[in-house]
PDB file of C-alpha atoms in Angstrom:
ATOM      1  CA  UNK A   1       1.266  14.422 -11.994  1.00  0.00           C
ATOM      2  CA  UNK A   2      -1.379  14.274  -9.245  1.00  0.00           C
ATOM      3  CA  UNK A   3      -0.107  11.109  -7.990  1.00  0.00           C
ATOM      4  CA  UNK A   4       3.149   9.858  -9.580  1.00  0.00           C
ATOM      5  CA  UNK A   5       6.431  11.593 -11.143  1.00  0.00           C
ATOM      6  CA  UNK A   6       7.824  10.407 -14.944  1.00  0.00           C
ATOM      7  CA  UNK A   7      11.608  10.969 -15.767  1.00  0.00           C
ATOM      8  CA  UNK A   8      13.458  10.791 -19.064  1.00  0.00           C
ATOM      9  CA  UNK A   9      16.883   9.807 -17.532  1.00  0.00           C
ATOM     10  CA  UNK A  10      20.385   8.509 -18.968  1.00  0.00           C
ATOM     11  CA  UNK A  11      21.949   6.002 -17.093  1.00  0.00           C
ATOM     12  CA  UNK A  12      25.427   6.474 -15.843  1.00  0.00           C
ATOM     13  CA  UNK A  13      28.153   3.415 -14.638  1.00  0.00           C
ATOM     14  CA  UNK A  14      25.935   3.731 -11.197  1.00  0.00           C
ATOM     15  CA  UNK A  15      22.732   2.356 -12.162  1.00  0.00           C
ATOM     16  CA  UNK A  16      19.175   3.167 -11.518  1.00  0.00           C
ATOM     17  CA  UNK A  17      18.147   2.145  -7.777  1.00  0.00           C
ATOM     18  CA  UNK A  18      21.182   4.306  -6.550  1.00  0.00           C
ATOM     19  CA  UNK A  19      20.019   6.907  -8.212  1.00  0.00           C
ATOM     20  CA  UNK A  20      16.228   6.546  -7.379  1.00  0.00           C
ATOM     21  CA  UNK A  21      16.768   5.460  -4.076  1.00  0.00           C
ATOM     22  CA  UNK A  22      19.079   8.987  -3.345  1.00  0.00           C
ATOM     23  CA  UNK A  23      16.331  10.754  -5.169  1.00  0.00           C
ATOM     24  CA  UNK A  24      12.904   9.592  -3.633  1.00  0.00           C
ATOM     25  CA  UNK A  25      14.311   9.705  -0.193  1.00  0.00           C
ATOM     26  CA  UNK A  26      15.976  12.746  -0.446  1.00  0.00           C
ATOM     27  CA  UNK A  27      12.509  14.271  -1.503  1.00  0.00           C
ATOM     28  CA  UNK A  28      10.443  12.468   1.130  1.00  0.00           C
ATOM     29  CA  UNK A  29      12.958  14.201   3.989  1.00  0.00           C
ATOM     30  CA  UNK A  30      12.554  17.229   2.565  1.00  0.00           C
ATOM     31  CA  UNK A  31       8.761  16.849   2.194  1.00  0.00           C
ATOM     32  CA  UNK A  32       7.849  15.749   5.576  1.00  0.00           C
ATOM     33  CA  UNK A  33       9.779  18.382   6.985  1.00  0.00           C
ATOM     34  CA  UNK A  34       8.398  21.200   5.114  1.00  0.00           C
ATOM     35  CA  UNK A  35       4.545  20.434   5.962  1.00  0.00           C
ATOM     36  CA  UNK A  36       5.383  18.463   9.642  1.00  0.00           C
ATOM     37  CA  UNK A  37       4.534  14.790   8.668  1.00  0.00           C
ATOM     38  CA  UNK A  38       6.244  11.782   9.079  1.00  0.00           C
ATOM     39  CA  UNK A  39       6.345   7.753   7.684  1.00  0.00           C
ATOM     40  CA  UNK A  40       6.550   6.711   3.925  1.00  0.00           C
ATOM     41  CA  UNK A  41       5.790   9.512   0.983  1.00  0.00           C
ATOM     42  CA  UNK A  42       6.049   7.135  -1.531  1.00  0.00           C
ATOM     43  CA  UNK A  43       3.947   3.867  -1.938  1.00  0.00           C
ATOM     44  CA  UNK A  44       5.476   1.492  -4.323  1.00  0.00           C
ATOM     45  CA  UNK A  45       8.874   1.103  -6.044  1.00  0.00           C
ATOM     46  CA  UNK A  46       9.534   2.991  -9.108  1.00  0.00           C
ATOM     47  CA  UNK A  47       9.267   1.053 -12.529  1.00  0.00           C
ATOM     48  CA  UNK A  48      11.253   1.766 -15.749  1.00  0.00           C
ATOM     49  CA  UNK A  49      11.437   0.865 -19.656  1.00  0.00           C
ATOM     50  CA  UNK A  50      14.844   1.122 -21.045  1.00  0.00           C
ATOM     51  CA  UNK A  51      14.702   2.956 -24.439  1.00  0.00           C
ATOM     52  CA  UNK A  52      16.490   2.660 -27.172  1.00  0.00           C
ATOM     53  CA  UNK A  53      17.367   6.215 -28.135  1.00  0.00           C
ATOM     54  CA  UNK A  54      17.857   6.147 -31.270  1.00  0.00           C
ATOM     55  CA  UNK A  55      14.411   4.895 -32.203  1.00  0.00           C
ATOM     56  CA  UNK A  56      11.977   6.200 -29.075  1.00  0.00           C
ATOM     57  CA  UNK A  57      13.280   8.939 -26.955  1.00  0.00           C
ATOM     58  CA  UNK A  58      12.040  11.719 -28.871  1.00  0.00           C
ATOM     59  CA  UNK A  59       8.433  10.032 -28.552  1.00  0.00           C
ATOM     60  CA  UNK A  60       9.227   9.182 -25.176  1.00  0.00           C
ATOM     61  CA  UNK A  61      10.003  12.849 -24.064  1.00  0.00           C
ATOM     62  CA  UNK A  62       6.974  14.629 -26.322  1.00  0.00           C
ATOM     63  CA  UNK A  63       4.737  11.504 -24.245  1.00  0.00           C
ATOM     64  CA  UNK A  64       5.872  12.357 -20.585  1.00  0.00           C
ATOM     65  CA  UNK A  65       5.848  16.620 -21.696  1.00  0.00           C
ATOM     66  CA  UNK A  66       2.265  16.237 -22.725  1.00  0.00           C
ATOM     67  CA  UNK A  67       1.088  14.661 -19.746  1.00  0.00           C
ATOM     68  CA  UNK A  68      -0.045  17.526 -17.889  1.00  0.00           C
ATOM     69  CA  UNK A  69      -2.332  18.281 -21.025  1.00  0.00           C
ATOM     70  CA  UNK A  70      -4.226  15.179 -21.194  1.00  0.00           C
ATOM     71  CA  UNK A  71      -4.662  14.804 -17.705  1.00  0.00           C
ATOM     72  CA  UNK A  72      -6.281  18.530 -17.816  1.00  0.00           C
ATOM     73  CA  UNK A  73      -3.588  19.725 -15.295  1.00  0.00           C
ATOM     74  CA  UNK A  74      -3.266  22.854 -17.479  1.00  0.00           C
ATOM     75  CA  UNK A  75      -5.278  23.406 -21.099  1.00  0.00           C
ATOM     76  CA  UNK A  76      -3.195  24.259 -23.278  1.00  0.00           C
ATOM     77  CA  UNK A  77       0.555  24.494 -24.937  1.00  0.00           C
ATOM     78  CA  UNK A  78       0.788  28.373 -23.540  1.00  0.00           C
ATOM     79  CA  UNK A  79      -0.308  26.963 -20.127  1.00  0.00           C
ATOM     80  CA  UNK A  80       2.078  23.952 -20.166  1.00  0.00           C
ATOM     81  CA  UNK A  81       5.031  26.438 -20.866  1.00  0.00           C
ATOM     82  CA  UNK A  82       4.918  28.042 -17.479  1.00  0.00           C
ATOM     83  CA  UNK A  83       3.813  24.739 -15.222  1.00  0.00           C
ATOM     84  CA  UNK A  84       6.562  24.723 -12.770  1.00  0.00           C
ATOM     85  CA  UNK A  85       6.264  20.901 -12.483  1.00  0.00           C
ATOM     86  CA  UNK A  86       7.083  19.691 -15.725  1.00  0.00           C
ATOM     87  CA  UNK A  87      10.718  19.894 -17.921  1.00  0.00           C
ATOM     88  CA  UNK A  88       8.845  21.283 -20.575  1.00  0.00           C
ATOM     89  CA  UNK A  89       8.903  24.797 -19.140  1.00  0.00           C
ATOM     90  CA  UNK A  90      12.541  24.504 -18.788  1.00  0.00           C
ATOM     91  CA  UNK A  91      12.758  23.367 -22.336  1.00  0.00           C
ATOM     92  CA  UNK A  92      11.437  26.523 -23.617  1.00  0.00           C
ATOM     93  CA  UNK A  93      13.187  28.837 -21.512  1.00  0.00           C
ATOM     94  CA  UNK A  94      10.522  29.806 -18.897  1.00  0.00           C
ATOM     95  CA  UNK A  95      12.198  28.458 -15.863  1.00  0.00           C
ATOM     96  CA  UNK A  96      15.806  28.357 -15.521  1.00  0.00           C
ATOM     97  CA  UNK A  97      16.555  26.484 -11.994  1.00  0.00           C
ATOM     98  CA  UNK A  98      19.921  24.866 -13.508  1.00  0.00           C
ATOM     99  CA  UNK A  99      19.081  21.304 -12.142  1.00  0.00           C
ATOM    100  CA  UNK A 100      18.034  19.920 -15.786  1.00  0.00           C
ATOM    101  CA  UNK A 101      19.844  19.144 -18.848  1.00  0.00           C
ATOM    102  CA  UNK A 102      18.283  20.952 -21.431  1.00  0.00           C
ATOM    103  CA  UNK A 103      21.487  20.905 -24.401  1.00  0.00           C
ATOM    104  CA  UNK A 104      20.805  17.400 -24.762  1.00  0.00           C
ATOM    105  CA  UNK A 105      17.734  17.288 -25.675  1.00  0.00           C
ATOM    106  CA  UNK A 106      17.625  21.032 -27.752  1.00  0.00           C
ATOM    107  CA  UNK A 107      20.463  19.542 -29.870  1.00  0.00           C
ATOM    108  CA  UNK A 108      17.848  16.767 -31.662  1.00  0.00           C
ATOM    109  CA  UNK A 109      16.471  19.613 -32.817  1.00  0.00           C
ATOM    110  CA  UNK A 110      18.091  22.056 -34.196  1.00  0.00           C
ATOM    111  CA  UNK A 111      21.706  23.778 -33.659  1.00  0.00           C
ATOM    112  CA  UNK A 112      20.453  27.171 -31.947  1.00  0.00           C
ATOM    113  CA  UNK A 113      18.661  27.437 -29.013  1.00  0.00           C
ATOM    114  CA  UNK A 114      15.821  29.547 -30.707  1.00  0.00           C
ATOM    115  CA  UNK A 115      15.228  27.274 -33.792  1.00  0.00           C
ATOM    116  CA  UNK A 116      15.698  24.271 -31.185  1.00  0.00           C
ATOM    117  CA  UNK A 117      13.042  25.644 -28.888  1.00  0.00           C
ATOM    118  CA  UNK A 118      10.716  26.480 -31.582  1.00  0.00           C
ATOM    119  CA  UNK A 119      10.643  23.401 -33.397  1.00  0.00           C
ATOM    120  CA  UNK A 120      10.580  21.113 -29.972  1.00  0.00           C
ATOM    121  CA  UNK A 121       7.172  22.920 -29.240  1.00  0.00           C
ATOM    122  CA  UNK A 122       6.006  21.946 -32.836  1.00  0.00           C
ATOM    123  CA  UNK A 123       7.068  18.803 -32.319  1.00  0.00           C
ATOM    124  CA  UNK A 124       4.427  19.068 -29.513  1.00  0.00           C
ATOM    125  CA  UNK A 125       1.806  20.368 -31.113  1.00  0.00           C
ATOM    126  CA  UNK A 126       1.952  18.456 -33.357  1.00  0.00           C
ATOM    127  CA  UNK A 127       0.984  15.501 -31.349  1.00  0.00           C
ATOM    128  CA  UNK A 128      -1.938  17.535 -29.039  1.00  0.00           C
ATOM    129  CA  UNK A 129      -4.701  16.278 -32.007  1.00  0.00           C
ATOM    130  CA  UNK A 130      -4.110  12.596 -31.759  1.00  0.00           C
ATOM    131  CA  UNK A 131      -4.993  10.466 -28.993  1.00  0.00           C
ATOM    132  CA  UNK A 132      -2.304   9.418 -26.674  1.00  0.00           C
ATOM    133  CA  UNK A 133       0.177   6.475 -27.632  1.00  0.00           C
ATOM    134  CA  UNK A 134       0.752   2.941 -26.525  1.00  0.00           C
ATOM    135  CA  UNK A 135       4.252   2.610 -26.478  1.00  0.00           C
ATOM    136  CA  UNK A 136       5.875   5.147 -23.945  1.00  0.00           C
ATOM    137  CA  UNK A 137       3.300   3.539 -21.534  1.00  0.00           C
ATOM    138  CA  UNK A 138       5.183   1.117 -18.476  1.00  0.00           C
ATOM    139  CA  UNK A 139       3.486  -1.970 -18.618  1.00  0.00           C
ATOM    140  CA  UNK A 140       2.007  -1.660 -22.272  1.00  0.00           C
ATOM    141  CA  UNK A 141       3.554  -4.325 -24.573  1.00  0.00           C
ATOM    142  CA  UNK A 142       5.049  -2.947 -27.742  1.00  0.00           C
ATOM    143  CA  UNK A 143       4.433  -3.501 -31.006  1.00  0.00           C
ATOM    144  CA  UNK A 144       4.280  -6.247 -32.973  1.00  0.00           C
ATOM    145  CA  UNK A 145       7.826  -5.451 -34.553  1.00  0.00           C
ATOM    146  CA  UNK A 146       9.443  -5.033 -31.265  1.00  0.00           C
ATOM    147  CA  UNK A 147      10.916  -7.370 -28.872  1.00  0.00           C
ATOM    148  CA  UNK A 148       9.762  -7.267 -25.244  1.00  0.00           C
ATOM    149  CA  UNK A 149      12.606  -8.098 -22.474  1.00  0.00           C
ATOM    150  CA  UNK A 150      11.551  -8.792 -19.450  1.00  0.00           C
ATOM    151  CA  UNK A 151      13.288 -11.620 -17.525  1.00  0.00           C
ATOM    152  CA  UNK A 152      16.612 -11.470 -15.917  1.00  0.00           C
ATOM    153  CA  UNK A 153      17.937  -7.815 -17.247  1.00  0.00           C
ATOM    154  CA  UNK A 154      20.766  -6.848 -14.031  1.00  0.00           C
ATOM    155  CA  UNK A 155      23.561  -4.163 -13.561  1.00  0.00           C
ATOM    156  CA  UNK A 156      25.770  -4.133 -10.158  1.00  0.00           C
ATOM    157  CA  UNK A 157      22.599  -5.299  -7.878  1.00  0.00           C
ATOM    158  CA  UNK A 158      19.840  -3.834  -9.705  1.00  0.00           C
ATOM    159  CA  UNK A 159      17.165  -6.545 -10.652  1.00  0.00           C
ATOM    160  CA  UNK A 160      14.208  -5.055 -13.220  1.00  0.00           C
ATOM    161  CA  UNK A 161      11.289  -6.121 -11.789  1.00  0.00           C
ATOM    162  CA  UNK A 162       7.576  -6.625 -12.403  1.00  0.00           C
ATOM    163  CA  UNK A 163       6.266  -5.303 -15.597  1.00  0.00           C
ATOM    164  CA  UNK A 164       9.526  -3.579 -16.721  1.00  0.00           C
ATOM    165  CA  UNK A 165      10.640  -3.879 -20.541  1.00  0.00           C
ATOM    166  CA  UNK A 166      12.641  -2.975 -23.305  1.00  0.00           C
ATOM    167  CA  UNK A 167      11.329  -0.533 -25.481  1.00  0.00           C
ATOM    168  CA  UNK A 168      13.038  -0.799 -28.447  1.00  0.00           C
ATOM    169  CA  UNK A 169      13.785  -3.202 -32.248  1.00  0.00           C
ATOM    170  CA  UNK A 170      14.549  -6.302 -31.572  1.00  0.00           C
ATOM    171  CA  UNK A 171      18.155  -5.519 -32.799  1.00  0.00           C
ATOM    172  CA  UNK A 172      18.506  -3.355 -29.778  1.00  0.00           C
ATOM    173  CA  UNK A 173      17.063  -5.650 -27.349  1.00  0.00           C
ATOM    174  CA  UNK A 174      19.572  -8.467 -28.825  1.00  0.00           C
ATOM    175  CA  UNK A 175      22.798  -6.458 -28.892  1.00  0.00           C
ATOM    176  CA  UNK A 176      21.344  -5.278 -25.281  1.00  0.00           C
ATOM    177  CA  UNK A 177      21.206  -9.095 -24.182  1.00  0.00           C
ATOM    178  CA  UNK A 178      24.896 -10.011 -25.479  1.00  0.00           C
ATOM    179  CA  UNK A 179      26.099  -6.970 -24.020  1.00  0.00           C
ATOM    180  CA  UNK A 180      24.624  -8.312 -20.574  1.00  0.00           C
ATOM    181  CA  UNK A 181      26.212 -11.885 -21.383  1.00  0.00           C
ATOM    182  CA  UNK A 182      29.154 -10.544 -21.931  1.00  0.00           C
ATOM    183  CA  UNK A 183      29.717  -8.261 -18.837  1.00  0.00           C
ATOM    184  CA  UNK A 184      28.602 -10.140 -16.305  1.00  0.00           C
ATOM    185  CA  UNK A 185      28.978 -13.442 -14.865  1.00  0.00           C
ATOM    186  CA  UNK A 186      26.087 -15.830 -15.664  1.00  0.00           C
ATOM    187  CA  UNK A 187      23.494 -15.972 -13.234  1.00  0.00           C
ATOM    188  CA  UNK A 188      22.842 -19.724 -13.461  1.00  0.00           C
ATOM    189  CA  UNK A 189      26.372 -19.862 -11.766  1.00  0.00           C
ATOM    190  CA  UNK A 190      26.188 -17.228  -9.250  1.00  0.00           C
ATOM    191  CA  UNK A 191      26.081 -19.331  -6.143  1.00  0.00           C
ATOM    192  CA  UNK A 192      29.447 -21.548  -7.377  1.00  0.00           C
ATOM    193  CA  UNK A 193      31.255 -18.482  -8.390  1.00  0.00           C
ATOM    194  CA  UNK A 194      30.787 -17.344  -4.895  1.00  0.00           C
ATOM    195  CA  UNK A 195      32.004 -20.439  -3.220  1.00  0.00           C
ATOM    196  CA  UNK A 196      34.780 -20.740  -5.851  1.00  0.00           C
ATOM    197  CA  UNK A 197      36.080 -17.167  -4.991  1.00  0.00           C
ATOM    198  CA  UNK A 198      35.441 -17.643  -1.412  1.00  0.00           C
ATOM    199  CA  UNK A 199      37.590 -20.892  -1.401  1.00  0.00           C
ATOM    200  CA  UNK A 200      40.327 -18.671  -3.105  1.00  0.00           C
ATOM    201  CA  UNK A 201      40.293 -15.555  -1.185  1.00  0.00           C
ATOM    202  CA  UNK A 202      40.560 -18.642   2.337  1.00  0.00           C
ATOM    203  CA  UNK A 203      43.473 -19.703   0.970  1.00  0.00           C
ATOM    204  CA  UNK A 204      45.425 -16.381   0.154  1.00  0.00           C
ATOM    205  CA  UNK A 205      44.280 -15.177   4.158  1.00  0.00           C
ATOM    206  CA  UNK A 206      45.462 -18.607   5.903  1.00  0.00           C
ATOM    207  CA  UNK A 207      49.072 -17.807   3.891  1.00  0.00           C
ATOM    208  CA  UNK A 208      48.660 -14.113   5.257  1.00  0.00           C
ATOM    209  CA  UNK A 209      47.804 -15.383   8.475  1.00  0.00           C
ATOM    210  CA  UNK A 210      51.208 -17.857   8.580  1.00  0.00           C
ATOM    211  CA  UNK A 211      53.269 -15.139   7.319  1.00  0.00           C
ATOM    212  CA  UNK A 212      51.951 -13.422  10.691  1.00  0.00           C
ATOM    213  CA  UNK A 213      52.742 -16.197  12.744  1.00  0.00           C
ATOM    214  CA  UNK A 214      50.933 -19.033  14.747  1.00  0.00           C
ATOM    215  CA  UNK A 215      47.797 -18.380  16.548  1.00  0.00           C
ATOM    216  CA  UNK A 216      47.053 -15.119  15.426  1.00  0.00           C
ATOM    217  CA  UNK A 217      43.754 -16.240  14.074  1.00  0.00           C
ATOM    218  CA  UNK A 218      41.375 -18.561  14.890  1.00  0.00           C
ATOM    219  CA  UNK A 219      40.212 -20.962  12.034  1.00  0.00           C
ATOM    220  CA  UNK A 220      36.306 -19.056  12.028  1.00  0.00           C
ATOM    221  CA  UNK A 221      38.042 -16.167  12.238  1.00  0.00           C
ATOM    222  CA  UNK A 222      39.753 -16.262   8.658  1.00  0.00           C
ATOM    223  CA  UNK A 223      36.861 -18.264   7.257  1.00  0.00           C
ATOM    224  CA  UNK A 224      34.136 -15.146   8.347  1.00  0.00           C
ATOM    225  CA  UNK A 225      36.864 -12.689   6.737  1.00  0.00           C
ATOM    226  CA  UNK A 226      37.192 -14.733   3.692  1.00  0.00           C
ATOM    227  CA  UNK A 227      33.449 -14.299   3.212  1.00  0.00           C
ATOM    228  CA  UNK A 228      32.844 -11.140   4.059  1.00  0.00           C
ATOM    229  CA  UNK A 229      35.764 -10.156   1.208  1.00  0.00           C
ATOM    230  CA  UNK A 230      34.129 -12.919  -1.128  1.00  0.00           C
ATOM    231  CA  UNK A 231      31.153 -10.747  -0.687  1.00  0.00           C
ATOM    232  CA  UNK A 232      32.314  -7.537  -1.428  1.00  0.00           C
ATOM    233  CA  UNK A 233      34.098  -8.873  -4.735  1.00  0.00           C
ATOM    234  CA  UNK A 234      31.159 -10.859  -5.942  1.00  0.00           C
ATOM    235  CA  UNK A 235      28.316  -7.565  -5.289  1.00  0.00           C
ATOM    236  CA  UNK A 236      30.616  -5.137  -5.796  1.00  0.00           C
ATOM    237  CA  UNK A 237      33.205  -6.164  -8.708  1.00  0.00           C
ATOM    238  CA  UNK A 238      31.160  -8.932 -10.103  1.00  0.00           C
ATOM    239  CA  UNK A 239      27.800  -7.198 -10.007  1.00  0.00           C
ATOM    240  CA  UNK A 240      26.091 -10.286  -8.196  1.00  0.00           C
ATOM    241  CA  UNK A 241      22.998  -9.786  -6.501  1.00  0.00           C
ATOM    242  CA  UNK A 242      22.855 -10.347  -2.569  1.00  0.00           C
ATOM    243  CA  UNK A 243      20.463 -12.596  -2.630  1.00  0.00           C
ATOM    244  CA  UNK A 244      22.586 -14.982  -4.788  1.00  0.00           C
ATOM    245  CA  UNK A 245      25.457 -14.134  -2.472  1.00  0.00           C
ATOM    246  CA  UNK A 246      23.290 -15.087   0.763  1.00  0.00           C
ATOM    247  CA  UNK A 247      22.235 -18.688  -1.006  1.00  0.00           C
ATOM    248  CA  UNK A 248      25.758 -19.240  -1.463  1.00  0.00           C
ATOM    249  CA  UNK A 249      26.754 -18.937   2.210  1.00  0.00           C
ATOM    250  CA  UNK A 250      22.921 -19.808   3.887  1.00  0.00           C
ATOM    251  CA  UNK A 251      23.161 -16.415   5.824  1.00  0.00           C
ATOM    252  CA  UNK A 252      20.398 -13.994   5.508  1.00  0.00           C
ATOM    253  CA  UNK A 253      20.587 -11.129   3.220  1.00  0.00           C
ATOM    254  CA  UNK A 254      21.522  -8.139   5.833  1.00  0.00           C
ATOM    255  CA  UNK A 255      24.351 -10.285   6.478  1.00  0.00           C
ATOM    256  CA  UNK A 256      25.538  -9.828   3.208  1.00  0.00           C
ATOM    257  CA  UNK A 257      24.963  -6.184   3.519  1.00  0.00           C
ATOM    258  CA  UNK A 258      27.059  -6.384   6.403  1.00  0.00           C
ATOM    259  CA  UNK A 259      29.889  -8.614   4.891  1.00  0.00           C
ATOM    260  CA  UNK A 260      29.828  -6.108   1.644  1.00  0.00           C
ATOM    261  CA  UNK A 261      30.660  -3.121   4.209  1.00  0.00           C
ATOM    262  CA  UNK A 262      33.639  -5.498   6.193  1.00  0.00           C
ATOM    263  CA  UNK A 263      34.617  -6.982   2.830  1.00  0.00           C
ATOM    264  CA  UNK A 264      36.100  -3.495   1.826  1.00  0.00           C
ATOM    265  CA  UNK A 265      38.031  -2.760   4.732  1.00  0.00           C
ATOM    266  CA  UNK A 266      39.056  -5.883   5.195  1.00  0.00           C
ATOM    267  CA  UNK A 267      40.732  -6.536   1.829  1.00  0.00           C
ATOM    268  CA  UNK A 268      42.507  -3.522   2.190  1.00  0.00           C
ATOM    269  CA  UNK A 269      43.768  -4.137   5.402  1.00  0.00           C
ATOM    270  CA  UNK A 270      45.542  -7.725   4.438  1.00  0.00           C
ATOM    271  CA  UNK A 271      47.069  -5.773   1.481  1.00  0.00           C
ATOM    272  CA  UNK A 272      45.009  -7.698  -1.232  1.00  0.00           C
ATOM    273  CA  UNK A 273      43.532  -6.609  -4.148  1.00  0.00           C
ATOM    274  CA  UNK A 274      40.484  -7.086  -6.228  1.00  0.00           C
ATOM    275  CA  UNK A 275      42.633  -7.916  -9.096  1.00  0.00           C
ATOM    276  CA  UNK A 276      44.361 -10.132  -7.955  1.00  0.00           C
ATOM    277  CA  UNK A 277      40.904 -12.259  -7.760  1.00  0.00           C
ATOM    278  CA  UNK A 278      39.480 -10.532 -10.773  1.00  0.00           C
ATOM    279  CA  UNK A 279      42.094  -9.064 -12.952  1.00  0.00           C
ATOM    280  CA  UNK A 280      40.381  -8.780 -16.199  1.00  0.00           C
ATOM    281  CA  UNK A 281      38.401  -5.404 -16.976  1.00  0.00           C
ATOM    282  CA  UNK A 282      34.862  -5.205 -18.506  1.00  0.00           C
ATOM    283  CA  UNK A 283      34.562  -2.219 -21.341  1.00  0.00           C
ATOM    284  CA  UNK A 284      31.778  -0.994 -18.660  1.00  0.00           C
ATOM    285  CA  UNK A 285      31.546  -1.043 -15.074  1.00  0.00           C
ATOM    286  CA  UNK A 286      33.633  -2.306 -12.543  1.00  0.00           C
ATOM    287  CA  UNK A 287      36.369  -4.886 -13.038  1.00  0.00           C
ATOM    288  CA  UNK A 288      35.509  -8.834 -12.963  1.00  0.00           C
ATOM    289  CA  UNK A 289      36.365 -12.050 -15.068  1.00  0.00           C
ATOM    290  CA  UNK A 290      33.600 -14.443 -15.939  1.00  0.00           C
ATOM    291  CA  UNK A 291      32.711 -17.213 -13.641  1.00  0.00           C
ATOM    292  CA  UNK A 292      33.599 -19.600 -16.590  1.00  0.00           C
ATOM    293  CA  UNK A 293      37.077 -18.228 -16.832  1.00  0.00           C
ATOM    294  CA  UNK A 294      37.390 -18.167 -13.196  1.00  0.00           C
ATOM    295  CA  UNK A 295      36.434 -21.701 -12.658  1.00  0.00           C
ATOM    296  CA  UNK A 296      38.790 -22.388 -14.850  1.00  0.00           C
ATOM    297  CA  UNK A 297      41.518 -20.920 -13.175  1.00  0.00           C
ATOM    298  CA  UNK A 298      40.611 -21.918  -9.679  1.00  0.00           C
TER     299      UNK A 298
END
């Protein structure tokens, strides 16, 4: 579009700010180099609606593919097959740059690539008469049988912010919430799980730091390390966001950043390991325990 970008995208174990963050600024570079400009392409941060699949992506994808249409970018179908800026030419077969996945979405509808092709642009067509939907919409609330989500949705360090939502039943957007519950810590504990793991990780480098011998390290010393490892367990393995983390220990959020980095290398210097903090593994993501099990066991 004239002004913004929509993508249909899958989430991996990463998470969507990684990915968007690699993405826009990888663009921007490229951008400002090709026509000699410099400073911010992009104005805002992106926003998202997690779908459920099952139910919306199909009227998700024929929503974002018909865009170009109803915004008079090009006038018709035939047009919209050969715009260079859109998936939809890719779709069909008119532009074959390898960067999209295209078997994915061909499979919902049909099990050769001809019949899928021709009955994905029908499936288009189809829609060109009506006027454009609600739901697909960021910001739009769904309908009255759906559920909107907006609050405290996180993965790793990614907060959902301003008017993002769940687009889906409200069975979806329940088993989504329990899922959440269930493999991460919760939030309303985040700054004692960080002090409670801190304390932890302080006591296994003071024994490190006696089986060394006397006066290798001052007292600060193996109190900064402890945090900076507490730090890099908590964000990394516990998916806590910094800002919880920087509460916990009344530094400033770069300082986390930094501690995350140290954290790393410092944990594998001593010859610790994560799991020997967080042993237990989620079904998704990295490994962590819940704080309530932790606390338990501190």
């Amino acid at each position: 579009m004239p002004n913004h970008v929509h993508l249909v995208l899958r989430r991996g174990e990463e998470g969507l700010s990684g990915f968007m963050r690699r993405l826009l600024t990888g663009y921007a570079t490229g951008f400002n180099r090709r026509y000699g400009r410099v400073g911010h392409l992009v104005q805002n941060r992106f926003r998202s609606e997690l779908v459920d699949e099952e139910r919306y992506f199909l009227e998700v994808l024929r929503y974002v593919h018909l865009n170009p249409i109803r915004a008079e970018l090009v006038r018709n179908l035939e047009e919209l097959d050969c715009y260079p800026w859109s998936g939809h030419a890719r779709l069909v077969g008119r532009i074959d740059d390898g960067w999209q996945e295209v078997g994915f979405v061909l499979a919902q509808f049909g099990a050769t690539a001809t019949e899928a092709r021709r009955a994905y642009r029908d499936f288009l067509a189809a829609q060109l008469p009506e006027p454009e939907p609600e739901f697909p919409q960021v910001g739009v609330t769904p309908g009255p049988e759906d559920w909107q989500v907006t609050p405290r949705l996180r993965r790793g360090r990614e907060a959902w912010a301003n008017s993002e939502r769940v687009l889906g039943s409200r069975e979806f957007a329940e088993q989504l919430r329990q899922a959440l519950e269930r493999d991460r810590p919760a939030t309303a504990a985040d700054g004692t799980f960080a002090r409670q793991l801190f304390r932890r990780i302080l006591e296994a480098l003071r024994r490190r730091d006696e089986e060394l011998g006397p006066g290798t390290a001052g007292r600060r010393t193996v109190s900064l390390a402890a945090r900076a490892v507490a730090s890099y367990l908590a964000v990394r393995h516990a998916g806590l966001p910094q800002r919880a983390i920087a509460a916990a220990f009344d530094v400033s959020p770069p300082t986390v950043v930094r501690d995350v980095r140290a954290g790393a290398r410092l944990l594998a210097r001593v010859g610790l390991r994560p799991e020997q903090f967080m042993p237990a593994p989620l079904p998704h993501g990295p490994r962590a325990r819940s704080k309530a099990e932790l606390l338990k066991t501190s």
